[in-house]
Structure formats: structure tokens, C-alpha cells
mmCIF file of C-alpha atoms and ligand atoms in Angstrom:
data_model
loop_
_atom_site.group_PDB
_atom_site.id
_atom_site.type_symbol
_atom_site.label_atom_id
_atom_site.label_comp_id
_atom_site.label_asym_id
_atom_site.label_seq_id
_atom_site.Cartn_x
_atom_site.Cartn_y
_atom_site.Cartn_z
ATOM 1 C CA UNK Y 1 -12.763 14.465 12.416
ATOM 2 C CA UNK Y 2 -16.803 15.758 14.373
ATOM 3 C CA UNK Y 3 -17.104 19.826 14.156
ATOM 4 C CA UNK Y 4 -19.195 21.187 17.110
ATOM 5 C CA UNK Y 5 -20.276 24.610 17.224
ATOM 6 C CA UNK Y 6 -22.509 26.938 19.658
ATOM 7 C CA UNK Y 7 -21.218 25.659 22.935
ATOM 8 C CA UNK Y 8 -23.763 27.182 25.743
ATOM 9 C CA UNK Y 9 -25.155 25.081 28.635
ATOM 10 C CA UNK Y 10 -26.466 22.170 26.589
ATOM 11 C CA UNK Y 11 -23.301 22.486 24.062
ATOM 12 C CA UNK Y 12 -21.124 22.453 26.902
ATOM 13 C CA UNK Y 13 -21.791 19.109 27.581
ATOM 14 C CA UNK Y 14 -22.923 17.276 24.493
ATOM 15 C CA UNK Y 15 -19.440 18.089 23.346
ATOM 16 C CA UNK Y 16 -17.404 16.744 26.221
ATOM 17 C CA UNK Y 17 -18.853 13.487 25.638
ATOM 18 C CA UNK Y 18 -17.787 13.334 22.061
ATOM 19 C CA UNK Y 19 -13.763 14.084 23.033
ATOM 20 C CA UNK Y 20 -14.771 11.703 26.011
ATOM 21 C CA UNK Y 21 -16.207 8.927 23.249
ATOM 22 C CA UNK Y 22 -12.128 9.389 21.740
ATOM 23 C CA UNK Y 23 -13.639 11.656 18.991
ATOM 24 C CA UNK Y 24 -11.119 14.047 17.790
ATOM 25 C CA UNK Y 25 -13.821 17.331 17.751
ATOM 26 C CA UNK Y 26 -12.989 20.829 16.626
ATOM 27 C CA UNK Y 27 -14.871 23.513 18.419
ATOM 28 C CA UNK Y 28 -16.369 27.467 17.638
ATOM 29 C CA UNK Y 29 -16.608 29.354 19.580
ATOM 30 C CA UNK Y 30 -14.493 28.844 22.505
ATOM 31 C CA UNK Y 31 -15.005 30.938 25.445
ATOM 32 C CA UNK Y 32 -13.886 30.936 29.399
ATOM 33 C CA UNK Y 33 -16.799 28.620 30.461
ATOM 34 C CA UNK Y 34 -15.697 25.988 27.596
ATOM 35 C CA UNK Y 35 -11.979 26.143 28.064
ATOM 36 C CA UNK Y 36 -12.357 22.956 30.023
ATOM 37 C CA UNK Y 37 -13.233 21.210 26.425
ATOM 38 C CA UNK Y 38 -10.039 21.991 24.972
ATOM 39 C CA UNK Y 39 -8.276 20.972 28.164
ATOM 40 C CA UNK Y 40 -9.966 17.327 27.284
ATOM 41 C CA UNK Y 41 -8.760 17.388 23.630
ATOM 42 C CA UNK Y 42 -11.102 19.170 21.963
ATOM 43 C CA UNK Y 43 -9.274 21.598 18.877
ATOM 44 C CA UNK Y 44 -10.179 25.517 19.578
ATOM 45 C CA UNK Y 45 -10.665 26.572 15.817
ATOM 46 C CA UNK Y 46 -10.875 30.553 14.865
ATOM 47 C CA UNK Y 47 -14.726 30.840 13.116
ATOM 48 C CA UNK Y 48 -17.139 28.252 10.949
ATOM 49 C CA UNK Y 49 -15.033 27.310 8.332
ATOM 50 C CA UNK Y 50 -12.914 25.748 9.762
ATOM 51 C CA UNK Y 51 -14.738 23.430 11.714
ATOM 52 C CA UNK Y 52 -16.287 23.064 8.364
ATOM 53 C CA UNK Y 53 -13.334 22.397 6.426
ATOM 54 C CA UNK Y 54 -12.042 20.312 8.943
ATOM 55 C CA UNK Y 55 -14.374 18.257 9.889
ATOM 56 C CA UNK Y 56 -16.623 15.534 8.538
ATOM 57 C CA UNK Y 57 -19.413 15.958 10.725
ATOM 58 C CA UNK Y 58 -20.783 19.334 11.682
ATOM 59 C CA UNK Y 59 -22.964 19.824 14.607
ATOM 60 C CA UNK Y 60 -24.438 23.131 15.388
ATOM 61 C CA UNK Y 61 -26.110 23.774 18.952
ATOM 62 C CA UNK Y 62 -27.387 27.489 18.566
ATOM 63 C CA UNK Y 63 -30.228 29.484 20.072
ATOM 64 C CA UNK Y 64 -31.719 30.448 17.303
ATOM 65 C CA UNK Y 65 -32.616 30.157 13.515
ATOM 66 C CA UNK Y 66 -31.179 33.510 12.588
ATOM 67 C CA UNK Y 67 -28.113 32.508 14.328
ATOM 68 C CA UNK Y 68 -27.951 29.047 12.496
ATOM 69 C CA UNK Y 69 -28.917 30.840 9.176
ATOM 70 C CA UNK Y 70 -25.511 33.089 10.437
ATOM 71 C CA UNK Y 71 -23.351 30.386 11.007
ATOM 72 C CA UNK Y 72 -24.375 28.135 8.151
ATOM 73 C CA UNK Y 73 -24.121 31.326 5.550
ATOM 74 C CA UNK Y 74 -23.216 34.113 6.886
ATOM 75 C CA UNK Y 75 -19.102 35.268 6.518
ATOM 76 C CA UNK Y 76 -16.273 32.437 7.425
ATOM 77 C CA UNK Y 77 -19.519 30.086 7.516
ATOM 78 C CA UNK Y 78 -19.861 26.585 7.513
ATOM 79 C CA UNK Y 79 -21.111 26.504 4.361
ATOM 80 C CA UNK Y 80 -17.943 27.498 2.752
ATOM 81 C CA UNK Y 81 -15.921 25.345 4.286
ATOM 82 C CA UNK Y 82 -18.058 22.228 2.868
ATOM 83 C CA UNK Y 83 -17.563 19.887 0.372
ATOM 84 C CA UNK Y 84 -20.000 17.036 -1.511
ATOM 85 C CA UNK Y 85 -20.368 13.968 0.661
ATOM 86 C CA UNK Y 86 -19.823 16.122 5.093
ATOM 87 C CA UNK Y 87 -22.871 15.913 6.889
ATOM 88 C CA UNK Y 88 -24.879 18.728 9.004
ATOM 89 C CA UNK Y 89 -26.797 18.215 11.831
ATOM 90 C CA UNK Y 90 -28.451 20.969 13.634
ATOM 91 C CA UNK Y 91 -29.093 19.794 17.285
ATOM 92 C CA UNK Y 92 -31.035 22.915 17.884
ATOM 93 C CA UNK Y 93 -34.216 24.174 17.672
ATOM 94 C CA UNK Y 94 -35.714 26.408 15.207
ATOM 95 C CA UNK Y 95 -38.317 27.084 12.446
ATOM 96 C CA UNK Y 96 -38.981 23.471 10.692
ATOM 97 C CA UNK Y 97 -39.641 25.845 7.524
ATOM 98 C CA UNK Y 98 -35.989 27.590 7.583
ATOM 99 C CA UNK Y 99 -34.616 23.897 8.205
ATOM 100 C CA UNK Y 100 -36.709 22.930 4.712
ATOM 101 C CA UNK Y 101 -34.462 25.910 2.819
ATOM 102 C CA UNK Y 102 -31.557 25.152 5.244
ATOM 103 C CA UNK Y 103 -30.942 21.447 3.724
ATOM 104 C CA UNK Y 104 -31.874 22.134 0.805
ATOM 105 C CA UNK Y 105 -29.348 25.547 0.364
ATOM 106 C CA UNK Y 106 -26.846 22.439 1.111
ATOM 107 C CA UNK Y 107 -27.706 19.622 -0.859
ATOM 108 C CA UNK Y 108 -26.974 21.358 -4.546
ATOM 109 C CA UNK Y 109 -23.084 21.196 -2.675
ATOM 110 C CA UNK Y 110 -23.456 17.558 -1.927
ATOM 111 C CA UNK Y 111 -24.368 17.775 1.555
ATOM 112 C CA UNK Y 112 -26.333 15.723 3.938
ATOM 113 C CA UNK Y 113 -28.790 18.326 6.929
ATOM 114 C CA UNK Y 114 -30.344 16.785 9.252
ATOM 115 C CA UNK Y 115 -32.272 18.382 12.278
ATOM 116 C CA UNK Y 116 -32.148 16.851 15.385
ATOM 117 C CA UNK Y 117 -33.364 18.995 18.306
ATOM 118 C CA UNK Y 118 -33.141 17.526 21.853
ATOM 119 C CA UNK Y 119 -36.161 17.837 25.135
ATOM 120 C CA UNK Y 120 -34.401 16.554 28.789
ATOM 121 C CA UNK Y 121 -32.734 19.870 29.211
ATOM 122 C CA UNK Y 122 -29.037 20.362 30.518
ATOM 123 C CA UNK Y 123 -29.395 17.439 32.841
ATOM 124 C CA UNK Y 124 -30.361 15.104 29.698
ATOM 125 C CA UNK Y 125 -27.038 16.674 27.967
ATOM 126 C CA UNK Y 126 -24.934 16.374 31.238
ATOM 127 C CA UNK Y 127 -26.100 12.751 31.945
ATOM 128 C CA UNK Y 128 -26.064 11.861 27.398
ATOM 129 C CA UNK Y 129 -29.419 11.096 28.098
ATOM 130 C CA UNK Y 130 -30.881 13.199 25.968
ATOM 131 C CA UNK Y 131 -34.216 12.571 23.942
ATOM 132 C CA UNK Y 132 -33.514 13.089 20.294
ATOM 133 C CA UNK Y 133 -36.106 13.879 17.381
ATOM 134 C CA UNK Y 134 -34.661 13.553 13.388
ATOM 135 C CA UNK Y 135 -35.303 15.035 10.469
ATOM 136 C CA UNK Y 136 -33.422 14.101 7.211
ATOM 137 C CA UNK Y 137 -32.485 11.064 4.678
ATOM 138 C CA UNK Y 138 -32.346 7.420 6.504
ATOM 139 C CA UNK Y 139 -28.928 6.850 5.457
ATOM 140 C CA UNK Y 140 -27.020 9.925 6.750
ATOM 141 C CA UNK Y 141 -29.646 9.307 9.962
ATOM 142 C CA UNK Y 142 -27.653 5.909 10.003
ATOM 143 C CA UNK Y 143 -24.572 7.955 9.384
ATOM 144 C CA UNK Y 144 -25.340 10.360 12.483
ATOM 145 C CA UNK Y 145 -26.919 7.601 14.818
ATOM 146 C CA UNK Y 146 -23.113 6.197 16.772
ATOM 147 C CA UNK Y 147 -22.694 10.048 17.404
ATOM 148 C CA UNK Y 148 -26.404 10.501 18.768
ATOM 149 C CA UNK Y 149 -26.335 7.921 21.075
ATOM 150 C CA UNK Y 150 -23.246 9.165 22.802
ATOM 151 C CA UNK Y 151 -24.979 11.917 23.632
ATOM 152 C CA UNK Y 152 -29.151 10.726 23.806
ATOM 153 C CA UNK Y 153 -30.727 7.216 25.491
ATOM 154 C CA UNK Y 154 -34.237 7.368 22.710
ATOM 155 C CA UNK Y 155 -33.623 8.356 19.344
ATOM 156 C CA UNK Y 156 -35.923 8.593 17.047
ATOM 157 C CA UNK Y 157 -36.098 9.031 13.307
ATOM 158 C CA UNK Y 158 -39.530 11.239 12.237
ATOM 159 C CA UNK Y 159 -39.762 11.432 8.815
ATOM 160 C CA UNK Y 160 -37.761 13.890 6.266
ATOM 161 C CA UNK Y 161 -36.061 16.704 6.936
ATOM 162 C CA UNK Y 162 -37.406 19.539 9.134
ATOM 163 C CA UNK Y 163 -40.053 16.738 10.930
ATOM 164 C CA UNK Y 164 -37.548 16.858 13.900
ATOM 165 C CA UNK Y 165 -37.958 20.115 14.767
ATOM 166 C CA UNK Y 166 -41.978 19.624 13.850
ATOM 167 C CA UNK Y 167 -41.392 17.004 17.001
ATOM 168 C CA UNK Y 168 -39.615 19.697 19.246
ATOM 169 C CA UNK Y 169 -41.934 21.982 18.715
ATOM 170 C CA UNK Y 170 -45.223 19.915 19.307
ATOM 171 C CA UNK Y 171 -43.051 18.493 22.305
ATOM 172 C CA UNK Y 172 -42.361 22.801 23.539
ATOM 173 C CA UNK Y 173 -46.896 23.263 23.095
ATOM 174 C CA UNK Y 174 -47.263 20.735 25.713
ATOM 175 C CA UNK Y 175 -44.500 21.501 28.228
ATOM 176 C CA UNK Y 176 -45.149 25.162 28.029
ATOM 177 C CA UNK Y 177 -48.944 24.566 27.746
ATOM 178 C CA UNK Y 178 -48.194 22.229 31.420
ATOM 179 C CA UNK Y 179 -46.326 24.698 32.733
ATOM 180 C CA UNK Y 180 -49.026 27.371 32.427
ATOM 181 C CA UNK Y 181 -51.432 24.996 34.055
ATOM 182 C CA UNK Y 182 -49.675 23.788 37.024
ATOM 183 C CA UNK Y 183 -48.481 27.712 37.395
ATOM 184 C CA UNK Y 184 -52.458 28.215 37.126
ATOM 185 C CA UNK Y 185 -53.291 25.572 39.572
ATOM 186 C CA UNK Y 186 -50.908 26.245 42.213
ATOM 187 C CA UNK Y 187 -51.483 30.170 42.085
ATOM 188 C CA UNK Y 188 -54.891 28.929 42.889
ATOM 189 C CA UNK Y 189 -54.526 26.980 45.663
ATOM 190 C CA UNK Y 190 -52.009 29.577 47.255
ATOM 191 C CA UNK Y 191 -54.885 32.605 47.481
ATOM 192 C CA UNK Y 192 -57.171 30.477 48.247
ATOM 193 C CA UNK Y 193 -55.186 29.611 51.566
ATOM 194 C CA UNK Y 194 -54.053 26.028 51.346
ATOM 195 C CA UNK Y 195 -50.577 24.688 51.610
ATOM 196 C CA UNK Y 196 -49.365 24.768 48.571
ATOM 197 C CA UNK Y 197 -47.069 21.834 49.124
ATOM 198 C CA UNK Y 198 -49.546 19.137 50.313
ATOM 199 C CA UNK Y 199 -51.146 20.371 47.679
ATOM 200 C CA UNK Y 200 -48.717 19.413 45.317
ATOM 201 C CA UNK Y 201 -48.398 16.190 47.028
ATOM 202 C CA UNK Y 202 -51.966 15.026 47.190
ATOM 203 C CA UNK Y 203 -52.442 16.003 43.561
ATOM 204 C CA UNK Y 204 -49.075 13.677 42.689
ATOM 205 C CA UNK Y 205 -50.701 10.405 43.747
ATOM 206 C CA UNK Y 206 -54.004 11.543 41.419
ATOM 207 C CA UNK Y 207 -54.856 11.858 37.648
ATOM 208 C CA UNK Y 208 -53.244 14.550 37.866
ATOM 209 C CA UNK Y 209 -50.106 14.178 38.107
ATOM 210 C CA UNK Y 210 -47.129 15.318 35.281
ATOM 211 C CA UNK Y 211 -43.583 15.559 35.282
ATOM 212 C CA UNK Y 212 -44.171 18.673 35.174
ATOM 213 C CA UNK Y 213 -45.973 19.621 38.117
ATOM 214 C CA UNK Y 214 -43.264 17.528 39.713
ATOM 215 C CA UNK Y 215 -40.217 19.314 39.177
ATOM 216 C CA UNK Y 216 -41.539 22.536 37.727
ATOM 217 C CA UNK Y 217 -44.893 22.628 40.587
ATOM 218 C CA UNK Y 218 -42.108 22.396 43.013
ATOM 219 C CA UNK Y 219 -39.722 25.005 41.558
ATOM 220 C CA UNK Y 220 -42.894 27.062 41.953
ATOM 221 C CA UNK Y 221 -43.566 26.225 45.913
ATOM 222 C CA UNK Y 222 -39.855 26.836 46.366
ATOM 223 C CA UNK Y 223 -39.117 29.954 43.993
ATOM 224 C CA UNK Y 224 -36.414 28.984 42.904
ATOM 225 C CA UNK Y 225 -36.096 29.852 39.400
ATOM 226 C CA UNK Y 226 -31.956 29.757 38.231
ATOM 227 C CA UNK Y 227 -32.204 28.021 34.573
ATOM 228 C CA UNK Y 228 -32.855 25.239 33.409
ATOM 229 C CA UNK Y 229 -34.798 26.556 30.474
ATOM 230 C CA UNK Y 230 -35.100 30.316 30.229
ATOM 231 C CA UNK Y 231 -38.633 31.437 29.489
ATOM 232 C CA UNK Y 232 -37.191 33.913 26.794
ATOM 233 C CA UNK Y 233 -35.943 30.396 25.003
ATOM 234 C CA UNK Y 234 -39.291 28.374 25.086
ATOM 235 C CA UNK Y 235 -41.425 31.822 23.896
ATOM 236 C CA UNK Y 236 -38.507 31.167 20.854
ATOM 237 C CA UNK Y 237 -40.015 27.698 20.349
ATOM 238 C CA UNK Y 238 -44.332 28.919 20.908
ATOM 239 C CA UNK Y 239 -43.033 31.552 18.116
ATOM 240 C CA UNK Y 240 -41.869 28.984 15.692
ATOM 241 C CA UNK Y 241 -45.755 27.264 16.703
ATOM 242 C CA UNK Y 242 -46.912 30.727 16.270
ATOM 243 C CA UNK Y 243 -45.377 31.034 12.586
ATOM 244 C CA UNK Y 244 -46.161 27.507 11.669
ATOM 245 C CA UNK Y 245 -49.735 27.274 12.769
ATOM 246 C CA UNK Y 246 -49.813 31.276 10.349
ATOM 247 C CA UNK Y 247 -49.053 29.412 7.315
ATOM 248 C CA UNK Y 248 -51.261 26.368 7.801
ATOM 249 C CA UNK Y 249 -54.125 28.402 8.830
ATOM 250 C CA UNK Y 250 -54.451 26.591 12.052
ATOM 251 C CA UNK Y 251 -55.467 27.583 15.048
ATOM 252 C CA UNK Y 252 -53.469 27.026 18.343
ATOM 253 C CA UNK Y 253 -55.282 29.432 20.466
ATOM 254 C CA UNK Y 254 -53.996 27.627 23.694
ATOM 255 C CA UNK Y 255 -50.372 28.201 22.429
ATOM 256 C CA UNK Y 256 -50.955 31.825 21.274
ATOM 257 C CA UNK Y 257 -52.258 32.551 25.624
ATOM 258 C CA UNK Y 258 -49.190 30.825 27.194
ATOM 259 C CA UNK Y 259 -46.930 33.011 24.712
ATOM 260 C CA UNK Y 260 -48.474 36.220 25.428
ATOM 261 C CA UNK Y 261 -48.059 35.325 29.219
ATOM 262 C CA UNK Y 262 -44.343 34.810 28.837
ATOM 263 C CA UNK Y 263 -44.591 38.419 26.671
ATOM 264 C CA UNK Y 264 -44.983 39.274 29.971
ATOM 265 C CA UNK Y 265 -42.572 37.467 32.122
ATOM 266 C CA UNK Y 266 -40.146 39.317 30.173
ATOM 267 C CA UNK Y 267 -41.683 42.012 30.364
ATOM 268 C CA UNK Y 268 -41.263 41.942 34.122
ATOM 269 C CA UNK Y 269 -37.278 40.883 33.773
ATOM 270 C CA UNK Y 270 -38.338 37.022 33.910
ATOM 271 C CA UNK Y 271 -36.707 36.795 30.156
ATOM 272 C CA UNK Y 272 -33.465 34.523 31.692
ATOM 273 C CA UNK Y 273 -35.520 32.981 34.644
ATOM 274 C CA UNK Y 274 -36.396 29.123 34.466
ATOM 275 C CA UNK Y 275 -39.846 28.737 33.006
ATOM 276 C CA UNK Y 276 -41.640 27.727 36.306
ATOM 277 C CA UNK Y 277 -41.313 31.336 36.835
ATOM 278 C CA UNK Y 278 -44.266 31.372 35.022
ATOM 279 C CA UNK Y 279 -46.002 31.781 37.557
ATOM 280 C CA UNK Y 280 -44.758 34.852 39.027
ATOM 281 C CA UNK Y 281 -46.036 36.376 35.857
ATOM 282 C CA UNK Y 282 -49.733 35.238 36.519
ATOM 283 C CA UNK Y 283 -49.461 36.578 40.098
ATOM 284 C CA UNK Y 284 -48.168 39.895 38.905
ATOM 285 C CA UNK Y 285 -51.375 40.119 36.546
ATOM 286 C CA UNK Y 286 -54.281 39.452 39.808
ATOM 287 C CA UNK Y 287 -51.972 41.313 42.715
ATOM 288 C CA UNK Y 288 -53.577 41.936 45.714
ATOM 289 C CA UNK Y 289 -54.404 45.433 45.518
ATOM 290 C CA UNK Y 290 -53.638 46.740 41.937
HETATM 291 P P1 NAD Q 1 -27.162 28.813 25.129
HETATM 292 O O1 NAD Q 1 -27.296 30.570 24.942
HETATM 293 O O2 NAD Q 1 -27.046 28.368 26.603
HETATM 294 O O3 NAD Q 1 -25.739 28.565 24.170
HETATM 295 C C1 NAD Q 1 -25.787 28.919 23.317
HETATM 296 C C2 NAD Q 1 -24.503 29.011 22.411
HETATM 297 O O4 NAD Q 1 -24.559 29.274 21.206
HETATM 298 C C3 NAD Q 1 -23.345 30.265 23.489
HETATM 299 O O5 NAD Q 1 -22.339 29.063 23.988
HETATM 300 C C4 NAD Q 1 -23.218 30.733 22.464
HETATM 301 O O6 NAD Q 1 -21.943 31.855 22.733
HETATM 302 C C5 NAD Q 1 -23.041 30.079 21.187
HETATM 303 N N1 NAD Q 1 -23.173 30.419 19.664
HETATM 304 C C6 NAD Q 1 -23.989 31.922 19.355
HETATM 305 N N2 NAD Q 1 -24.070 32.949 18.268
HETATM 306 C C7 NAD Q 1 -22.697 31.524 18.224
HETATM 307 C C8 NAD Q 1 -22.190 32.155 16.649
HETATM 308 N N3 NAD Q 1 -22.457 32.665 15.526
HETATM 309 N N4 NAD Q 1 -21.046 31.439 16.370
HETATM 310 C C9 NAD Q 1 -20.441 30.437 18.040
HETATM 311 N N5 NAD Q 1 -21.032 29.677 18.787
HETATM 312 C C10 NAD Q 1 -22.090 30.933 18.728
HETATM 313 O O7 NAD Q 1 -28.308 27.871 24.940
HETATM 314 P P2 NAD Q 1 -28.894 26.523 25.252
HETATM 315 O O8 NAD Q 1 -29.771 26.441 26.088
HETATM 316 O O9 NAD Q 1 -27.409 25.756 25.054
HETATM 317 O O10 NAD Q 1 -29.631 25.864 23.834
HETATM 318 C C11 NAD Q 1 -29.066 26.082 22.422
HETATM 319 C C12 NAD Q 1 -30.294 25.235 22.067
HETATM 320 O O11 NAD Q 1 -30.767 24.134 22.280
HETATM 321 C C13 NAD Q 1 -31.655 26.137 21.349
HETATM 322 O O12 NAD Q 1 -31.911 26.310 20.547
HETATM 323 C C14 NAD Q 1 -32.328 26.127 22.646
HETATM 324 O O13 NAD Q 1 -34.120 26.296 22.314
HETATM 325 C C15 NAD Q 1 -31.670 24.360 23.099
HETATM 326 N N6 NAD Q 1 -32.779 23.857 24.113
HETATM 327 C C16 NAD Q 1 -32.117 24.331 25.291
HETATM 328 C C17 NAD Q 1 -32.604 23.241 26.444
HETATM 329 C C18 NAD Q 1 -32.182 23.415 27.250
HETATM 330 O O14 NAD Q 1 -32.612 23.361 28.760
HETATM 331 N N7 NAD Q 1 -30.845 25.010 28.275
HETATM 332 C C19 NAD Q 1 -33.006 21.823 26.085
HETATM 333 C C20 NAD Q 1 -33.367 21.784 24.733
HETATM 334 C C21 NAD Q 1 -32.745 22.474 24.151
#
């Protein structure tokens, strides 16, 4: 039996692929939006402990570090139901430093731990085409690989525990700063009076072309900011970068600045909009007549 905890935007399609592939999957927390997984053969259980008792491998897909800590070590949590030889795979995007602590605590019980955060968004999850960045021991990686291959396409064993999360933070730095750059460029073009759609089209043929100019640039032009990936979650990822940078005495000035702009986006009510809505925060900063 495989356990799956965290049935949100990403977790639902990921758990669905495991069920469709023929695995018995224990689920928590099933809500109306995830009831279809039970209809397809998933087994709804009452708490995380029950999932861990029933499963050999427990997968987590939760929002943030405190959620993972609570599900693992809180009352009726995963740790209470684990025994030696089991494996936890945390696919959430959380702190690399906390990840190492969680893995160490579980190792004392004889339980293996992989961090395996993903990139590719809701579409990647739905199409089983996620990029998965894995940290942990080789034997645990080999044990998990057949399951990861059901959910993802590009799977890389980066290194030891925490290194998968480090790779994901690096990914989020590039994506966040590129969205900020595209937002500044398109806002500039619009305020300077150019046809922004034509500007994007022209730039897509040159050196400034990128997947983010293509996808998020189009969303900025259309002003369609339904998530996608919520600014609130991206701000969390840049906070993880800031925490790690502090621990390393490392300056990441543009990461810090983009995080501040995300604070501004939340302040004007955009926290649950797609991260391409960063352009609206920039627009607000230079609102004409203010
Ligand atoms: P989400 O908020 O849609 O889903 C999280 C789920 O966890 C929710 O269903 C919530 O009910 C559940 N949950 C929270 N606390 C719980 C608990 N104590 N017990 C059981 N369930 C609990 O978030 P998401 O978009 O699915 O993202 C999940 C993770 O994946 C995040 O770390 C995010 O940064 C990362 N991620 C998201 C995307 C994306 O495009 N949405 C892309 C890559 C990575």
C-alpha cells in the first residue's frame, strides 16, 4: 500500500496517477474535491497515523514546512504509525534545513526519507510530466523511482537529503526573478505606448525569449491571473531562499527584492492569484496620478 497525504491542486492528480497505475493508495485528507479518488479505488483514512500504519511508502504533498512537520510529528501523525523499513517521500516544497532534521528524526526509527519536490505546475501533475528533484540515499531513491516515474518525466537524484529541496529553491529563484523581469519589460512597453502583444511576439523571436515570456507574458497581456501557482506559495519559496542565504551569509539581492514585491502583491489582495500577477503589483507602484 502507498500512502498519500495532501490532496490539493498538485496532490490530487498525482495520487490519481498512482491509483490508475494499479496501486492501492491510502488517502488523507479526503475532502469533496478529492472524493473522486475514493470512487476510483483509493482508501480514505481518518488521520496521518492510520495512513502510515497501512502503507510501506508514504508520500506527502503539503503546502509548507510547518504543515510537513505537523503531519509527520504532530498528534496522530505519520511518525506514530511508522515502523522500521518504511519510506517517507516528501514532494512538498519546503525548507532544505528542516528537511535534514525531519530525515534524521525518522532515521532513528529505521525509516528512510527522500525529499522529492517538483516543478511543472498543475499541468505537469495532470500530464504526469513533472520534473522531480530528489535528495536522499541511493537505495531509497531506487525504491521510490518506479513510483516517481508514474508521476513525472524528468527525475534527477541530486544528492543527499535536502539537496532536492535546495534544487527546488534554486528553480524558484530563477522563475521568480524571470517573472519579475518579464513584468517590468511588458509594463514598460505598455506605459511607453507600444502594442504589448506585438512586443512579446517580437521578443519571442530573439535572445530574450523564454518559457516565462511565452506563458506568463501572455497571462500578463490577457490579465488572466487565475492560478496556476499562487503568489502566496512563491513568496514562501523565496522566503526559503532568504532563510538559507542568511544561514550561509550569502547575498541574494534580487531574490530579496522580488520577495518584497510579492509582499506588496499580497498587500493589494493578489496572494491567491497566479504569480504572473506580479505585474499588477509593479503597475500599482507607479500608478499614474498618485
Ligand atoms: P494546495 O494548497 O492546493 O494543497 C495542499 C493540500 O494539503 C490541501 O488539500 C490541504 O487540505 C492539504 N493539507 C494541509 N494540511 C494538511 C494536514 N495537516 N493533513 C492533511 N492534509 C493537509 O497546494 P498545492 O498547489 O497542491 O502545492 C503543494 C506543494 O507543492 C507546495 O509546497 C507547493 O509549493 C508545491 N508546488 C506547487 C505547484 C503548483 O503549481 N501548484 C508547483 C510545484 C510545486
